[in-house]
Short mmCIF file of C-alpha atoms in Angstrom, two decimals:
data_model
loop_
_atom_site.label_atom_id
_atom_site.label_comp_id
_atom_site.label_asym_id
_atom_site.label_seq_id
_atom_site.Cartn_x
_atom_site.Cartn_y
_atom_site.Cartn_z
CA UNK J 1 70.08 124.53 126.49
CA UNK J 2 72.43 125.12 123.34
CA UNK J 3 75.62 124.48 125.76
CA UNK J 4 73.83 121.15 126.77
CA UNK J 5 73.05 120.39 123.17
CA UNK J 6 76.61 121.34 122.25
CA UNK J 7 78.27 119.35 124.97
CA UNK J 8 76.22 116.13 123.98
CA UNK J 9 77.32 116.53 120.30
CA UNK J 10 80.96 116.87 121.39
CA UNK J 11 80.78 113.42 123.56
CA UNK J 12 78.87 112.20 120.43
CA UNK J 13 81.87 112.55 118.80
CA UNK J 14 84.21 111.66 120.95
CA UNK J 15 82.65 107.70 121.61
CA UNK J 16 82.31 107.77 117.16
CA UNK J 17 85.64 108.76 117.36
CA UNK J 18 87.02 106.12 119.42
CA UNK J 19 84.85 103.47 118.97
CA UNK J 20 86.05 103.62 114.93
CA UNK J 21 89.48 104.30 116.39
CA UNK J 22 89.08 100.53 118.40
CA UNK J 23 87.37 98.78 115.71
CA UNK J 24 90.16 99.72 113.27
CA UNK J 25 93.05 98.81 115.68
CA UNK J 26 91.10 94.76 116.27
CA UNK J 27 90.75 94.89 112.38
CA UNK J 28 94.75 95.56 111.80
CA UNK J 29 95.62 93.27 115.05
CA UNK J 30 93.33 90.54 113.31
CA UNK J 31 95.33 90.69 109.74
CA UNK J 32 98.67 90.71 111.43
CA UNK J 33 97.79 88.10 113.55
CA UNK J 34 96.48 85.61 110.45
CA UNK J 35 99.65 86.78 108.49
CA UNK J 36 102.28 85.91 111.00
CA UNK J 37 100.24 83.00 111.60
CA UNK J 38 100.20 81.40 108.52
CA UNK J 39 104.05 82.65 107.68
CA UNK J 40 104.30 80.59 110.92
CA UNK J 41 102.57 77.73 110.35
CA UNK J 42 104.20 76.95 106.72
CA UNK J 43 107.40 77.56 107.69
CA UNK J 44 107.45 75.41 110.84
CA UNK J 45 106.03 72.65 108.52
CA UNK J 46 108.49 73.76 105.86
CA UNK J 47 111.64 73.11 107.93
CA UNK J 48 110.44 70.01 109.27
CA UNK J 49 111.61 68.53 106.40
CA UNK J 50 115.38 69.66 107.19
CA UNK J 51 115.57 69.31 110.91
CA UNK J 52 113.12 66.66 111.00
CA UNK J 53 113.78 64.02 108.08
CA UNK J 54 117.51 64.98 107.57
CA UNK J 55 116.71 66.20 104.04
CA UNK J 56 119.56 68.17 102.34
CA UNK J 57 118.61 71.53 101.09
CA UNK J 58 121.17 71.40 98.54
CA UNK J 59 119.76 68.07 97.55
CA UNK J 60 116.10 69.58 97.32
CA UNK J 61 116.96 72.65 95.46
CA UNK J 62 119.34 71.22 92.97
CA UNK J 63 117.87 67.55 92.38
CA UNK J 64 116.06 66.53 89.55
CA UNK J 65 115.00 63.00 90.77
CA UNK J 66 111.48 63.12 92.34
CA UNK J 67 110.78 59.15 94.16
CA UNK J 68 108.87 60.05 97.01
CA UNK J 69 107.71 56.48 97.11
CA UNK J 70 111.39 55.00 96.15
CA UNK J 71 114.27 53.36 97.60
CA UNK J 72 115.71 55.47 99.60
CA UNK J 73 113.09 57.99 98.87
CA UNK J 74 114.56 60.76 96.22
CA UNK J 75 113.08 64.48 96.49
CA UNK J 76 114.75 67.06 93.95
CA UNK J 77 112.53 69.29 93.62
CA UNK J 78 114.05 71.52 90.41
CA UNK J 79 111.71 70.30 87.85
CA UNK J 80 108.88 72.12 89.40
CA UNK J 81 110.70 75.23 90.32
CA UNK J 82 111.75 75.52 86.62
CA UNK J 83 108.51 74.49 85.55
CA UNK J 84 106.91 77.73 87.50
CA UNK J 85 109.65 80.37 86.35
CA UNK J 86 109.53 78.74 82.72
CA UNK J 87 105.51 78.96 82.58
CA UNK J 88 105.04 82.19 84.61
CA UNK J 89 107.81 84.37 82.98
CA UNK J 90 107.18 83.10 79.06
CA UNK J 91 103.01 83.96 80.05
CA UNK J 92 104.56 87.41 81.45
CA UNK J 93 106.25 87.79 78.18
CA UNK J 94 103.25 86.81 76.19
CA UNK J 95 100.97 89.45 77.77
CA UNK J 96 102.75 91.93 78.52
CA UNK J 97 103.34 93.33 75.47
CA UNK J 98 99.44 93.06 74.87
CA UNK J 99 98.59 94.83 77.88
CA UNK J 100 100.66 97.34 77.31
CA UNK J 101 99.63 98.27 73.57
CA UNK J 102 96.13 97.45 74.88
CA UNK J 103 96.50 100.45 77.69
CA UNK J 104 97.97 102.72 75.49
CA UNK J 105 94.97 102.12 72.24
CA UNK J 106 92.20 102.79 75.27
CA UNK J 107 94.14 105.92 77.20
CA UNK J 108 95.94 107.13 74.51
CA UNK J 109 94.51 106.59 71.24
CA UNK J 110 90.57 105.69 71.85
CA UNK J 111 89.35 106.72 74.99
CA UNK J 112 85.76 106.77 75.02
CA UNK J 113 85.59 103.93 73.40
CA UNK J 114 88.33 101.92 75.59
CA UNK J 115 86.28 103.17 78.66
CA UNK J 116 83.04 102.33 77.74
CA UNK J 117 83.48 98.85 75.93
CA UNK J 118 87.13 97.45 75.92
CA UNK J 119 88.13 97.93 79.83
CA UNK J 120 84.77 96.58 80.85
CA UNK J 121 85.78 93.65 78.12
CA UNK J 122 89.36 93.15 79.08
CA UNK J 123 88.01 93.31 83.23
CA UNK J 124 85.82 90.54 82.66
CA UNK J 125 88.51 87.82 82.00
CA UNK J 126 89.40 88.35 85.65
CA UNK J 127 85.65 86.92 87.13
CA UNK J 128 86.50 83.66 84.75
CA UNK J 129 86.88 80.90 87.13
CA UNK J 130 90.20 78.85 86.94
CA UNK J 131 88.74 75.54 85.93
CA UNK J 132 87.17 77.63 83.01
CA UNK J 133 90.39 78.68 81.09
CA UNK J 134 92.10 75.23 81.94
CA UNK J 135 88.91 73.36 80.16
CA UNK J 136 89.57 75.67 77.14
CA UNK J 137 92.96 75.31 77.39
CA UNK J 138 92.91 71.45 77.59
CA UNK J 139 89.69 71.84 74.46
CA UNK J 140 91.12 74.51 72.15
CA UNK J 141 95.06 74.84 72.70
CA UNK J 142 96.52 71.71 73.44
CA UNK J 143 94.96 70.42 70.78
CA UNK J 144 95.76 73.60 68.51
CA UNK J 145 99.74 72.79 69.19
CA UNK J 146 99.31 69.23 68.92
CA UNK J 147 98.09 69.42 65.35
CA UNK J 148 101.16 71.87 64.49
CA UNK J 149 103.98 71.00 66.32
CA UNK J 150 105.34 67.71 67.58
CA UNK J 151 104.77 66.18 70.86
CA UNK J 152 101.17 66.30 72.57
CA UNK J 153 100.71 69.76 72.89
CA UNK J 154 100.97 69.60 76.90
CA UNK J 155 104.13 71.58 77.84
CA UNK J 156 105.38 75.13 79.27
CA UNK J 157 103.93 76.77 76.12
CA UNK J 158 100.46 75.27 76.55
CA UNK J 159 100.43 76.34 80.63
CA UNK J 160 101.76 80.02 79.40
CA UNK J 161 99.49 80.42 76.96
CA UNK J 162 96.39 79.85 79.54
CA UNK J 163 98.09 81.70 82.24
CA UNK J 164 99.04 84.66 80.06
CA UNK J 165 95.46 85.55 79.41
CA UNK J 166 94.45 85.17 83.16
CA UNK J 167 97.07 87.59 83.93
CA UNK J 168 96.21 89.82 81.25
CA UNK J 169 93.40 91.52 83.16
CA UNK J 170 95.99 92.87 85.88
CA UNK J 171 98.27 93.95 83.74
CA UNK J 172 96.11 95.64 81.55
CA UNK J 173 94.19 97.40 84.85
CA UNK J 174 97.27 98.45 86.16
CA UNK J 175 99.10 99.86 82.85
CA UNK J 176 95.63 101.66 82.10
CA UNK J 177 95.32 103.55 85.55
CA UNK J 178 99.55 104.22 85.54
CA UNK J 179 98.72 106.39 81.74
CA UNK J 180 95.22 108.20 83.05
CA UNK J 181 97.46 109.34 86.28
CA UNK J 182 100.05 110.62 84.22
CA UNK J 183 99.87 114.60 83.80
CA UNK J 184 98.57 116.16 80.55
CA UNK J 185 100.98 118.73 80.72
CA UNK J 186 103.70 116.50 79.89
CA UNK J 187 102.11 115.20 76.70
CA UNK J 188 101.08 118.62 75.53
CA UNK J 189 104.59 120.07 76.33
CA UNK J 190 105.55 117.50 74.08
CA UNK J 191 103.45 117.64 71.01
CA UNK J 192 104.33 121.51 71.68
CA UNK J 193 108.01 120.86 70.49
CA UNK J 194 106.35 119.38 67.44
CA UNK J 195 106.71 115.24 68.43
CA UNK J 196 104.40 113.32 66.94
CA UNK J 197 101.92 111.02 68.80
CA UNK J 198 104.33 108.27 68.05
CA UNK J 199 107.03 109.80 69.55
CA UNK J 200 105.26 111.23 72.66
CA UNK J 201 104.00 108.01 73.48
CA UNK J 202 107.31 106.03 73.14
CA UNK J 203 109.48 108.88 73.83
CA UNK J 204 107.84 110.32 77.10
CA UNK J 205 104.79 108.38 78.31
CA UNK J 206 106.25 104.80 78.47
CA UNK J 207 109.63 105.79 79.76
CA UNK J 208 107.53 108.12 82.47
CA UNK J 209 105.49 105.48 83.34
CA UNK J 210 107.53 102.67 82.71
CA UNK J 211 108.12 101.70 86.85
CA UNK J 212 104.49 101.45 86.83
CA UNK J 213 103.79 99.20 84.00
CA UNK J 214 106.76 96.80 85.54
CA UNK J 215 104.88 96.35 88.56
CA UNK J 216 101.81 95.43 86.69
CA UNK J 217 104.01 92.95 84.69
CA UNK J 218 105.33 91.81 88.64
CA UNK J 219 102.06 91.47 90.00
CA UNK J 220 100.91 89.53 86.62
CA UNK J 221 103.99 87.37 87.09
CA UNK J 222 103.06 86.72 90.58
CA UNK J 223 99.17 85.62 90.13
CA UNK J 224 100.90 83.33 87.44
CA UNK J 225 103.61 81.81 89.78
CA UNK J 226 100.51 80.86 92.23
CA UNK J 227 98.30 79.71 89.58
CA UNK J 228 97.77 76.04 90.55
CA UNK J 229 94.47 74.20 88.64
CA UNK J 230 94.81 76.19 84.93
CA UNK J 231 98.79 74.94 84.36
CA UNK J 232 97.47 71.44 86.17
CA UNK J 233 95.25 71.19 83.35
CA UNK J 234 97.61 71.39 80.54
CA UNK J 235 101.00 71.37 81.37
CA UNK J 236 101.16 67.09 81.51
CA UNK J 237 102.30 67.15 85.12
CA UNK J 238 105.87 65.11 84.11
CA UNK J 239 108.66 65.62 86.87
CA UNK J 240 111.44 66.56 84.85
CA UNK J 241 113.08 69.22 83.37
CA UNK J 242 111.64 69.27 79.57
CA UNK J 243 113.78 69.80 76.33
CA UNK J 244 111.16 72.07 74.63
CA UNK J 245 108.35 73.95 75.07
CA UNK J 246 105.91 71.32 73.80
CA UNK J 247 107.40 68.61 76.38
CA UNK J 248 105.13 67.62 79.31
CA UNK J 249 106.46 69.20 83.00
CA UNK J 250 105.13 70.14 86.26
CA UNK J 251 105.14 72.87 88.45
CA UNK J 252 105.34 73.57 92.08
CA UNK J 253 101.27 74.15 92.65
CA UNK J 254 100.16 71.28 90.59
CA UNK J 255 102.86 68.91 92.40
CA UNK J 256 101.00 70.17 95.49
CA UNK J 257 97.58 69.84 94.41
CA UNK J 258 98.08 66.27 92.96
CA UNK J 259 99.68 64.85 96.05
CA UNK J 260 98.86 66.44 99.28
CA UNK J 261 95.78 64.72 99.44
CA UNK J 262 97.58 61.33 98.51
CA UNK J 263 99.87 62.29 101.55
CA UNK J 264 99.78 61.69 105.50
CA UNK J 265 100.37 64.30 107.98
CA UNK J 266 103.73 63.83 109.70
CA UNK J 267 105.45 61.80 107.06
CA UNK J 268 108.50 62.76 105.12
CA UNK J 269 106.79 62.53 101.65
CA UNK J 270 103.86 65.54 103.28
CA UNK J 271 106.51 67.44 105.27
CA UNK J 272 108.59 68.06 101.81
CA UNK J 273 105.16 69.09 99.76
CA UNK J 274 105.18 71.44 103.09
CA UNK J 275 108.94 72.81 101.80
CA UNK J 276 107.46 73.53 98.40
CA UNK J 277 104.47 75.32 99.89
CA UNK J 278 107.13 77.17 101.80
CA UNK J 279 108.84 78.30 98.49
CA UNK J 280 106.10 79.62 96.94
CA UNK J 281 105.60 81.65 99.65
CA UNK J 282 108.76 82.77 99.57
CA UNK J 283 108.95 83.79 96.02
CA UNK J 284 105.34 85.83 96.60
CA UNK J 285 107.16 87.84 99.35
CA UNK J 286 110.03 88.14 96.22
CA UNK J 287 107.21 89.65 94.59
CA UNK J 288 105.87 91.79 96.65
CA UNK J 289 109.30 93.51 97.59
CA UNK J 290 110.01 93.97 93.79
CA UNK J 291 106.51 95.54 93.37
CA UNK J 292 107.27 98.07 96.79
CA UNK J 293 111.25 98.79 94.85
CA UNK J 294 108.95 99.58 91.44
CA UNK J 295 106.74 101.73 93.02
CA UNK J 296 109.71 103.83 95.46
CA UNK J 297 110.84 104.06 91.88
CA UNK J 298 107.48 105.89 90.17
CA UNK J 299 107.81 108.26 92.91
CA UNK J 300 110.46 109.28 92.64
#
């Protein structure tokens, strides 16, 4: 009776085993499939615009005449590439800085206190909707540098303010858990040789930890570089390269947004907003390969 018992918990087992084992190996299957898929799909749309419409890459990349609706039709599309770099590295510099003093006040300085209230706080700015921060933006900022500097406060610095405090939230997560993961040994081994919080913390945690808090500031540029109805808001959606900060431009997600649905499938004009969907994808897998080089890095 206990071998029968036995016997029946072992093929128990055994069909748990496997049957997770299967449902795990459809799961993976599924997500490769949908990647490859879409890499697929936007690239073969991408390139139509090449092979397709005869459209010169050099002429794409480098041009700073955008006529889709001209004569001959002009698409230089380096307005809007600028216009993402400019907006999503000046937001990265903007809040980086904050996260990172921000980390180090609730790891290193207040715990309790950044555990209990400020994460909690700083976490919440990540459930705001989109729409949300461009409203304020577009309410409270553009306005704001209107009134103090010249021009009408649409621009790269409006878009980068609004996208650095959507990005805050992951940098700030990330920097936080990279300092609570750091061994206590090394700090007390420091204040041992008689360094003062000021120097362990600039002295040994942030060079220890630094590959970690760079992939935060990745993944923060990233989430900015993507950010598509915020910058739309308040950037003034200009094709051309701006003079300033406080000039009107455009980026590649708001050109997208604005004129796929203007657009019909198959033409020239939706087979090049196809190319620029094709670059942002590009520069996420940039991303993501910089974050994976950060992180062989920390390991080390």
């Amino acid at each position: 009776m206990a071998r029968s018992n036995d016997s029946r918990r072992v093929k128990q087992h055994i069909i748990e085993e496997w049957t997770g084992k299967i449902l795990t190996s459809l799961c993976i299957v599924l997500l490769v499939v949908t990647i490859f898929s879409m890499v697929y799909f936007v690239a073969t749309k991408g390139l139509s615009s090449f092979f397709k419409n005869g459209i010169s890459l050099a002429e794409m990349l480098g041009g700073t005449s955008w006529k889709p609706e001209g004569e001959p039709p002009m698409f230089g599309a380096l307005p809007f590439i600028f216009g993402s770099f400019a907006t999503s590295m000046l937001a990265a510099l903007i809040s980086a800085p904050l996260s990172i003093c921000g980390a180090l006040f609730m790891v290193e300085i207040m715990p309790n206190l950044g555990k209990k209230v400020l994460q909690p706080a700083i976490e919440l700015l990540a459930g705001i909707p989109s729409v949300v921060y461009g409203f304020v933006g577009l309410s409270v900022i553009v306005p704001f540098y209107r009134n103090i500097f010249p021009g009408q406060g649409l621009g790269i610095l409006a878009g980068a303010s609004v996208l650095s405090v959507m990005i805050l939230p992951t940098m700030t997560s990330i920097a936080t858990d990279a300092l609570r993961a750091l061994p206590s040994g090394l700090k007390e081994g420091s204040y041992a040789l008689g360094a003062t919080r000021w120097q362990t913390l600039s002295r040994t945690v942030i060079p220890t930890t630094l590959p970690a808090l760079m992939t935060g500031v990745v993944l923060g540029m990233a989430r900015a570089f993507g950010e598509a109805l915020a910058v739309q808001m308040v950037i003034g959606n200009a094709p051309h390269i701006p003079n300033s900060l406080f000039q009107s431009t455009s980026t590649l997600t708001s050109v997208i947004t604005l004129s796929m649905g203007n657009t019909v499938m198959g033409t020239i004009q939706n087979n090049v907003l196809w190319t620029l969907a094709l670059i942002l994808l590009l520069m996420t897998f940039v991303f993501v390969f910089v974050v994976r080089w950060l992180e062989r890095r920390a390991i080390r």
